[in-house]
Coordinates of C-alpha atoms in Angstrom, one line a residue:
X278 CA 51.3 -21.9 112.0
X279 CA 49.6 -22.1 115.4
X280 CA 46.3 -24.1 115.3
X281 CA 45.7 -23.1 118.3
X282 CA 44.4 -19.7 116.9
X283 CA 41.7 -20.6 115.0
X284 CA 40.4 -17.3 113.7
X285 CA 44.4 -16.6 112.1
X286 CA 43.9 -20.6 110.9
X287 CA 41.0 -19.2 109.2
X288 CA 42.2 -16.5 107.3
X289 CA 45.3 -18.4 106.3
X290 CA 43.1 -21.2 105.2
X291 CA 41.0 -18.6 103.1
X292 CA 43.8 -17.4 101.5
X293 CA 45.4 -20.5 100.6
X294 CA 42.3 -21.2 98.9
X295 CA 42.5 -18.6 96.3
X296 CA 45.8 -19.6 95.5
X297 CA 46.6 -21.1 92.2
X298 CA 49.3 -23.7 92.6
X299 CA 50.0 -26.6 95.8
X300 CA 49.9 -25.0 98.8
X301 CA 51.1 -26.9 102.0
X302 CA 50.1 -25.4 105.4
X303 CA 52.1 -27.0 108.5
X304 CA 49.7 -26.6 111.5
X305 CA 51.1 -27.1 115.0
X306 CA 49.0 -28.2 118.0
X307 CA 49.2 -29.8 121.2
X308 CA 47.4 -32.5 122.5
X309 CA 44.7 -31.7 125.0
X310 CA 45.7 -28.1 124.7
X311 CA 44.1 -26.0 127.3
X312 CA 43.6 -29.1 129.8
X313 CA 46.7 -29.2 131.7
X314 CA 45.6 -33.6 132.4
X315 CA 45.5 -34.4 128.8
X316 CA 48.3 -32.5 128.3
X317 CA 50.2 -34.3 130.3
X318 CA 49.0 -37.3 129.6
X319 CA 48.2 -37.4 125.7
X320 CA 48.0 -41.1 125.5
X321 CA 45.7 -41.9 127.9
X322 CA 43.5 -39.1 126.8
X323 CA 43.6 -40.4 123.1
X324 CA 40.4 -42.3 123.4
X325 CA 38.7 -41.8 127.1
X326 CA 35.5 -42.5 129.4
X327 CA 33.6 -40.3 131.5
X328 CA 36.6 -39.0 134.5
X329 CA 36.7 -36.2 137.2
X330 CA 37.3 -32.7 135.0
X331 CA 38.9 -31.3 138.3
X332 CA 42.0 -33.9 138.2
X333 CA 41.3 -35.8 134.7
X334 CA 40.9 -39.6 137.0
X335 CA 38.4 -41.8 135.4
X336 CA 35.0 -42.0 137.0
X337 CA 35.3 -46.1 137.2
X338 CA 38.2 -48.2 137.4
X339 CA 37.6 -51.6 135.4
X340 CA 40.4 -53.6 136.8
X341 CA 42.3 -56.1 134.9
X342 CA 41.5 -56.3 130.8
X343 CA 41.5 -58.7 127.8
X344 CA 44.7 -56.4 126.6
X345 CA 46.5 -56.2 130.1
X346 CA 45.9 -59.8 130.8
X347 CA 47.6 -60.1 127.3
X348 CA 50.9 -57.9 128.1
X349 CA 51.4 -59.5 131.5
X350 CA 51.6 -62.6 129.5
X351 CA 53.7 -61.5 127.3
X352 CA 56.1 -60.4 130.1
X353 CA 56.1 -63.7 131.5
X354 CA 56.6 -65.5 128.1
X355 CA 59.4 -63.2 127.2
X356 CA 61.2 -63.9 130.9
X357 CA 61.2 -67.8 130.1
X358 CA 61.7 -67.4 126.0
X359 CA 64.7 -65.0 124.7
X360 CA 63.5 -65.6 121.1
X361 CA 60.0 -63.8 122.6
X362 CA 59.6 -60.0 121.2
X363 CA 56.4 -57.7 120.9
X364 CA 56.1 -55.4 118.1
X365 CA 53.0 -52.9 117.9
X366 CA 52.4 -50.2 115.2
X367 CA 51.5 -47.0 117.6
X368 CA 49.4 -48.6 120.0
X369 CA 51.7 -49.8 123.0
X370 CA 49.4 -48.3 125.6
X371 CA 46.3 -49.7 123.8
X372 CA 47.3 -53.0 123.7
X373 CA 49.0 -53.6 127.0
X374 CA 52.3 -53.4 126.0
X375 CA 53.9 -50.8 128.8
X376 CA 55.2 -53.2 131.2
X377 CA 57.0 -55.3 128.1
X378 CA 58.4 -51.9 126.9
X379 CA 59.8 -51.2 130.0
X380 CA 61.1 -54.2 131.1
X381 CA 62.3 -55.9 127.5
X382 CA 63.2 -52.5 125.7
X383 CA 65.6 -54.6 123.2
X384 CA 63.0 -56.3 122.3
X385 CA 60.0 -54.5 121.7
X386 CA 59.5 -52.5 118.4
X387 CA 56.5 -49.6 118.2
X388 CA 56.8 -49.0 114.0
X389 CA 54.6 -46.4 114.2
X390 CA 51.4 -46.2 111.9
X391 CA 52.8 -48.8 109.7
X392 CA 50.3 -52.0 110.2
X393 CA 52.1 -53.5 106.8
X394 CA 55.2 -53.2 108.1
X395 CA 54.6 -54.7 111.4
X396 CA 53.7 -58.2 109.8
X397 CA 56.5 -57.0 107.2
X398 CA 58.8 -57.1 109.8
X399 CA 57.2 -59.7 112.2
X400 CA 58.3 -62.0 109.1
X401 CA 61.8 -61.1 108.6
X402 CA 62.4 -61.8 112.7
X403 CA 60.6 -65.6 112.5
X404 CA 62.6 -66.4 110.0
X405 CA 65.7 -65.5 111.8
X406 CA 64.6 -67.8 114.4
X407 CA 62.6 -65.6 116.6
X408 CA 59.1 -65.8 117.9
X409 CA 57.4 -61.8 117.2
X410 CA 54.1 -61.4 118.4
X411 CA 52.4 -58.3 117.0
X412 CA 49.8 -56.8 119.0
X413 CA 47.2 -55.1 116.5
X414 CA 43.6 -54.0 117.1
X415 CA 41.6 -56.3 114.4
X416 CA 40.2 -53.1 112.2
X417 CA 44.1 -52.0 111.5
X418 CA 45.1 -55.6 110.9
X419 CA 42.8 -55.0 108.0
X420 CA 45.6 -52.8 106.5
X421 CA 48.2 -55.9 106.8
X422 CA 46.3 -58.4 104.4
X423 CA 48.7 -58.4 102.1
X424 CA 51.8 -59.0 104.0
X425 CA 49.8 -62.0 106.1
X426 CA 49.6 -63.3 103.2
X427 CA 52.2 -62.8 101.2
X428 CA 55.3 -62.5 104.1
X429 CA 54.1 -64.6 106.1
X430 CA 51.8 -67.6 105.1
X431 CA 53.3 -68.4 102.2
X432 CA 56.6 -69.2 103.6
X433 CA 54.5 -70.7 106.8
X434 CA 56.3 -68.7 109.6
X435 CA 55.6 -68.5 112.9
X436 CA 54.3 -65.0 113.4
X437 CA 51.9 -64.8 116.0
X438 CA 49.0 -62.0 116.2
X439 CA 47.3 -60.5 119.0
X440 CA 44.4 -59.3 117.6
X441 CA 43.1 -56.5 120.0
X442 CA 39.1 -55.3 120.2
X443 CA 38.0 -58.0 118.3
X444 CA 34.0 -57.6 117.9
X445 CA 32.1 -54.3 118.6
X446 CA 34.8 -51.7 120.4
X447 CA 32.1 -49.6 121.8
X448 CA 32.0 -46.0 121.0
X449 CA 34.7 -45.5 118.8
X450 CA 32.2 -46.4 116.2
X451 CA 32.0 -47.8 112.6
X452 CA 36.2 -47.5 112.3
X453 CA 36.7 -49.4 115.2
X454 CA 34.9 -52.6 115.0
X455 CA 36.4 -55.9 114.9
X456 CA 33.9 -57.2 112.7
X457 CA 35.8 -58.6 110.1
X458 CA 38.7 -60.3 111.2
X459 CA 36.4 -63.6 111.6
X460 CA 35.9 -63.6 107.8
X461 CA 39.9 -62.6 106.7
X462 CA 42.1 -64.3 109.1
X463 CA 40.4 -67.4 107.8
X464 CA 40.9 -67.2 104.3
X465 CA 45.2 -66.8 104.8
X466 CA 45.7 -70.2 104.1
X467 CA 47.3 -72.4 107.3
X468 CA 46.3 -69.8 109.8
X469 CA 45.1 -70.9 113.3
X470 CA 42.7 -68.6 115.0
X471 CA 42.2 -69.1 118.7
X472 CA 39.1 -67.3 120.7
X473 CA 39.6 -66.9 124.7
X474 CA 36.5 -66.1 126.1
X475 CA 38.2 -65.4 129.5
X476 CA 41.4 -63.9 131.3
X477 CA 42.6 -67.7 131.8
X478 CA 41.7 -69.0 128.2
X479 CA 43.8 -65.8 127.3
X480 CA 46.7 -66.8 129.3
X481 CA 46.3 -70.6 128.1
X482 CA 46.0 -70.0 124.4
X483 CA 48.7 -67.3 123.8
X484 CA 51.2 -69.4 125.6
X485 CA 49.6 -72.4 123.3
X486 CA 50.5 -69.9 120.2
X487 CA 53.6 -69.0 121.0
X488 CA 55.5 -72.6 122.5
X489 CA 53.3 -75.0 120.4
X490 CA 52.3 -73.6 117.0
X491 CA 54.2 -73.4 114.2
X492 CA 52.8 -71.1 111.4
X493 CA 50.7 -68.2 111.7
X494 CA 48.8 -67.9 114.5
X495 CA 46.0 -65.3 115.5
X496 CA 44.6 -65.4 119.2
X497 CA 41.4 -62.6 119.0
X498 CA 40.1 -61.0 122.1
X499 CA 38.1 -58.3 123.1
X500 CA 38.1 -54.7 124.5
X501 CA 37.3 -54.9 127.8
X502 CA 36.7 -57.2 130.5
X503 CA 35.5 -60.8 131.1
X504 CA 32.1 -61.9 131.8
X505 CA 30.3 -64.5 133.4
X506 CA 32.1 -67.5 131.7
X507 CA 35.6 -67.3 133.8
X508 CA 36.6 -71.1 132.8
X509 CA 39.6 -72.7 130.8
X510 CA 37.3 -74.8 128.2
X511 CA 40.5 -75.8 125.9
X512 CA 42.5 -74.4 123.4
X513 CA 40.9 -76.1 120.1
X514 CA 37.9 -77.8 119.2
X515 CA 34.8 -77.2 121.0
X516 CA 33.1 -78.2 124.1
X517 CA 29.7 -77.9 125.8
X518 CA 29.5 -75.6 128.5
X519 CA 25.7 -76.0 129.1
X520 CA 23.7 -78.9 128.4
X521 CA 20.4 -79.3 126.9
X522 CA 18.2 -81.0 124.3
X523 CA 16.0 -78.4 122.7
X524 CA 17.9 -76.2 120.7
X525 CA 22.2 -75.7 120.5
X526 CA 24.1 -72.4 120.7
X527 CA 27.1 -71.9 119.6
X528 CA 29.3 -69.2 120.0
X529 CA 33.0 -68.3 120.4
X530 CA 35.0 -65.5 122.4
X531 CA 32.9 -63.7 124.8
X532 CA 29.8 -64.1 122.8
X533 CA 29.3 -67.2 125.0
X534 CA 28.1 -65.1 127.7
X535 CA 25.1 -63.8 125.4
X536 CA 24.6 -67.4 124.7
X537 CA 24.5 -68.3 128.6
X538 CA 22.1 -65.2 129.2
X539 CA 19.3 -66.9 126.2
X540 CA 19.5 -70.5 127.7
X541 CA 18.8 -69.1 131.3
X542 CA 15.7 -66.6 129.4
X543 CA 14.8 -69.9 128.0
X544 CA 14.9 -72.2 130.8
X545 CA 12.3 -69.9 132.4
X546 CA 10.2 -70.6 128.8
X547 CA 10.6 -74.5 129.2
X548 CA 12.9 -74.4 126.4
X549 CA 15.9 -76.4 127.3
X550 CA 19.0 -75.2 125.6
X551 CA 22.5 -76.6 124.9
X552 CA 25.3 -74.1 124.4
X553 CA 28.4 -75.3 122.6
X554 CA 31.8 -73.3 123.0
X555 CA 34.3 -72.6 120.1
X556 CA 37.3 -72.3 121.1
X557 CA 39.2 -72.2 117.9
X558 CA 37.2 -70.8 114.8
X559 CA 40.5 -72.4 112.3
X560 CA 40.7 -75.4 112.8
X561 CA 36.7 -75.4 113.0
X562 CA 35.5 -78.5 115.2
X563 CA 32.3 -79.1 112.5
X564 CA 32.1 -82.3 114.3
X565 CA 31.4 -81.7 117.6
X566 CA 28.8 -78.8 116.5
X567 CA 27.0 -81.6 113.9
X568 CA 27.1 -84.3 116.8
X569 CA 25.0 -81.5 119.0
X570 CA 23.0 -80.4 116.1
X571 CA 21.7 -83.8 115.4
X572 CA 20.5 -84.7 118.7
X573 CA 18.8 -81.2 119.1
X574 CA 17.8 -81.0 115.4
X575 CA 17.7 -77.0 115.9
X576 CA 21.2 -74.9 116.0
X577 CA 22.0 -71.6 116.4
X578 CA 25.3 -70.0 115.4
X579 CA 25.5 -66.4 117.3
X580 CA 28.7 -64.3 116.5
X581 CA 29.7 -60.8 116.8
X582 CA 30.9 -60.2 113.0
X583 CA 29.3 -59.6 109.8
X584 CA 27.3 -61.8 107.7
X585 CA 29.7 -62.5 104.6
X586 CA 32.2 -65.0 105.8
X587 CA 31.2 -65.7 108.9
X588 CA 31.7 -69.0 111.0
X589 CA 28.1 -69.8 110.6
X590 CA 27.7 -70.1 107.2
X591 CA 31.5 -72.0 107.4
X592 CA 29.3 -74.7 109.2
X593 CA 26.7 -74.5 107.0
X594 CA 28.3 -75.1 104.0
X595 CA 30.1 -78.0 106.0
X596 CA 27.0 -79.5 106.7
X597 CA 25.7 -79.1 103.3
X598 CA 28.9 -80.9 102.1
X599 CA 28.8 -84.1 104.3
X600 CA 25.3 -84.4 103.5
X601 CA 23.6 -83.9 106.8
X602 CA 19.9 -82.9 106.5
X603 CA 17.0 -82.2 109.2
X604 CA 18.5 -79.6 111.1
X605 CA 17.1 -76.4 111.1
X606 CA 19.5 -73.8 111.1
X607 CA 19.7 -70.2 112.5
X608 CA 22.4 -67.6 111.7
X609 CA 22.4 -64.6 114.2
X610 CA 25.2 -62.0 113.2
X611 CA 25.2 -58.6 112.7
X612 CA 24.4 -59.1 109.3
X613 CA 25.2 -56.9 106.3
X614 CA 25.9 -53.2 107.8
X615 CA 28.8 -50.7 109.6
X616 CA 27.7 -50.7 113.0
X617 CA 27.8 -47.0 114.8
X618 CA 28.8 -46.1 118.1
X619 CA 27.4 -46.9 121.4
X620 CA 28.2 -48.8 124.4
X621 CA 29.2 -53.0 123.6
X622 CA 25.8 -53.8 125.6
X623 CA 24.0 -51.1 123.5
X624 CA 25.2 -52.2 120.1
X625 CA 24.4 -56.0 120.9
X626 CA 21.1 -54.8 121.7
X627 CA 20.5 -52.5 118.7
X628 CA 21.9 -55.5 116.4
X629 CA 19.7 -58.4 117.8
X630 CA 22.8 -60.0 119.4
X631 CA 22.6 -60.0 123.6
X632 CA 21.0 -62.5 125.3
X633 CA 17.3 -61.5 125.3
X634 CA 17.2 -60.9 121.4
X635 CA 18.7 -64.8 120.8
X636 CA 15.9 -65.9 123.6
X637 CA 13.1 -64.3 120.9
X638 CA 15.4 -66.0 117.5
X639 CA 15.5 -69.8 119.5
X640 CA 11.6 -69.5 120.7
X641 CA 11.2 -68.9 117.0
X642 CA 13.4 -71.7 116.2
X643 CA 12.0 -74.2 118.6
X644 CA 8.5 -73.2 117.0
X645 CA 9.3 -73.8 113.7
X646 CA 11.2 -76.0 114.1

């Protein structure tokens, strides 16, 4: 039936109702119906910002992106490597995959809505000798567990994950989030998880994953754009990217440019402020983080994930292991909760995780400390 004609959609809906047996009503729409720019363009219209109603043009243009950045890469790793092929489960636009598509059609797979069967399939091709990187935003890699671990990690391939909108996603809301992928990518046993925090770390890392790594490999990144940090720290370990000898940050993926915002707000306080970078969350670098800690004696872990599982209490518990004492300890997360929708520099706000709001949790650290 047409959907399109809501008040016959009603009636039929009314009367299927009252039937008494299964009833399966086939309703057929179009996309952005009644607005000839969605209609034509049903993708880009799938999830949009504020744009001109007269034409359907966005009202800002943000440039380059954490998933463009990503597929330009991918075309150039795919030019070089023949074994390189990109594999997405309905989200080709989404995750910067339309230049690849078009230039490497053989070679690029959309399976639909099928996150399971990406990985599924991602593991059949590396162990035919070929090198699949599966773009997936990190809530719909949720759906995948299984065959991460079962497909893939037991049998160590080399499947390689791009794990799109990792952290808050904005206003698509509690669904959206990558909040989790922190906690589950790390528990697949001999995974590697690598976290740009810029366009170049991007570029460095995913070409790290695909021509140096051997097993499963997850490089996480962000919607959106990059901040202030626009440096290549590394591609594992961690390294200071501000020093001081009051109190140590550390944070990972874009959530170093929070960190950078409280050491300045703090540096105006006469708190001096040391902020270390992770650039791989597996393999952890405990030891550089402990080295800091102890010559601060206060440390902060600030992430943009839940509580349970997070890299902060990883740390913790490794610190707790070795036997290191006297360092006070601060976990600043978004704790136990779904997050709703808003913008990303709302959200971090709401939750207690932009740069003023770990200002106020280091003062308290430094004073208690």
């Amino acid at each position: 039936v047409d959907g399109h004609d809501v008040n016959y959609l009603t009636r039929l809906l009314r009367y299927a109702k009252e039937l008494n047996c299964p009833v399966l009503l086939h309703i057929k729409t179009v996309k952005g119906k009644g607005y000839s720019p969605a209609e034509r363009e049903p993708d880009r219209f799938h999830g949009v910002g504020p744009f001109h109603k007269e034409d359907g043009t966005p009202l800002d243009s943000h440039g380059e992106t954490f998933s463009s950045v990503f597929g330009q890469t991918m075309c150039q790793l795919a030019s070089e490597r023949q074994e390189v092929c990109a594999i997405t489960a309905a989200m080709r636009s989404g995750t910067g995959l339309d230049g690849f598509a078009a230039e490497y059609p053989d070679r690029f797979f959309d399976v639909g809505i099928a996150e399971g069967h990406a990985i599924a399939m991602a593991a059949g091709m590396a162990k035919q000798r070929g090198v699949p990187v599966a773009a997936i935003y990190s809530t719909f890699l949720q759906r995948a567990y299984d065959m991460l671990i079962h497909d893939v990690a037991i049998q160590g391939l080399h499947v390689v994950l791009g794990v799109d909108r990792a952290g808050l996603s904005g206003e698509d809301g509690e669904t959206h989030h990558g909040v989790f992928d922190a906690a589950y990518l790390n528990s697949v046993p001999g995974m590697k998880i690598y976290c740009p925090a810029s366009f170049d770390e991007l570029r460095a890392m995913l070409r790290y994953a695909v021509e140096k790594v051997r097993g499963p490999v997850a490089v996480r990144y962000p919607k959106g754009g990059e901040g202030e940090f626009r440096a290549l720290c590394g591609i594992e370990g961690a390294g200071i990217i501000r020093p001081g000898g009051d109190v140590t940050i550390a944070a990972y993926g874009t959530m170093v440019n929070e960190a950078l915002a409280a050491a300045r707000l703090l540096e105006e306080k006469g708190v001096s402020a040391q902020v270390v970078k992770l650039n791989s969350i597996a393999p952890l670098d405990v030891d550089t983080v402990a080295s800091c800690a102890g010559i601060t004696g206060r440390l902060m872990v600030v992430e943009e994930c839940v509580d349970a599982g997070c890299v902060g209490r990883r740390i913790a518990g490794e610190l707790a292991l070795r036997g290191i004492s006297g360092v006070r300890l601060s976990l600043v997360n978004l704790g136990d909760r779904f997050v709703q929708q808003g913008t990303v520099a709302e959200l971090r706000q709401l939750c207690g995780i932009d740069g003023a709001s770990i200002c106020r949790r280091a003062l308290e650290v430094v004073e208690h400390g």
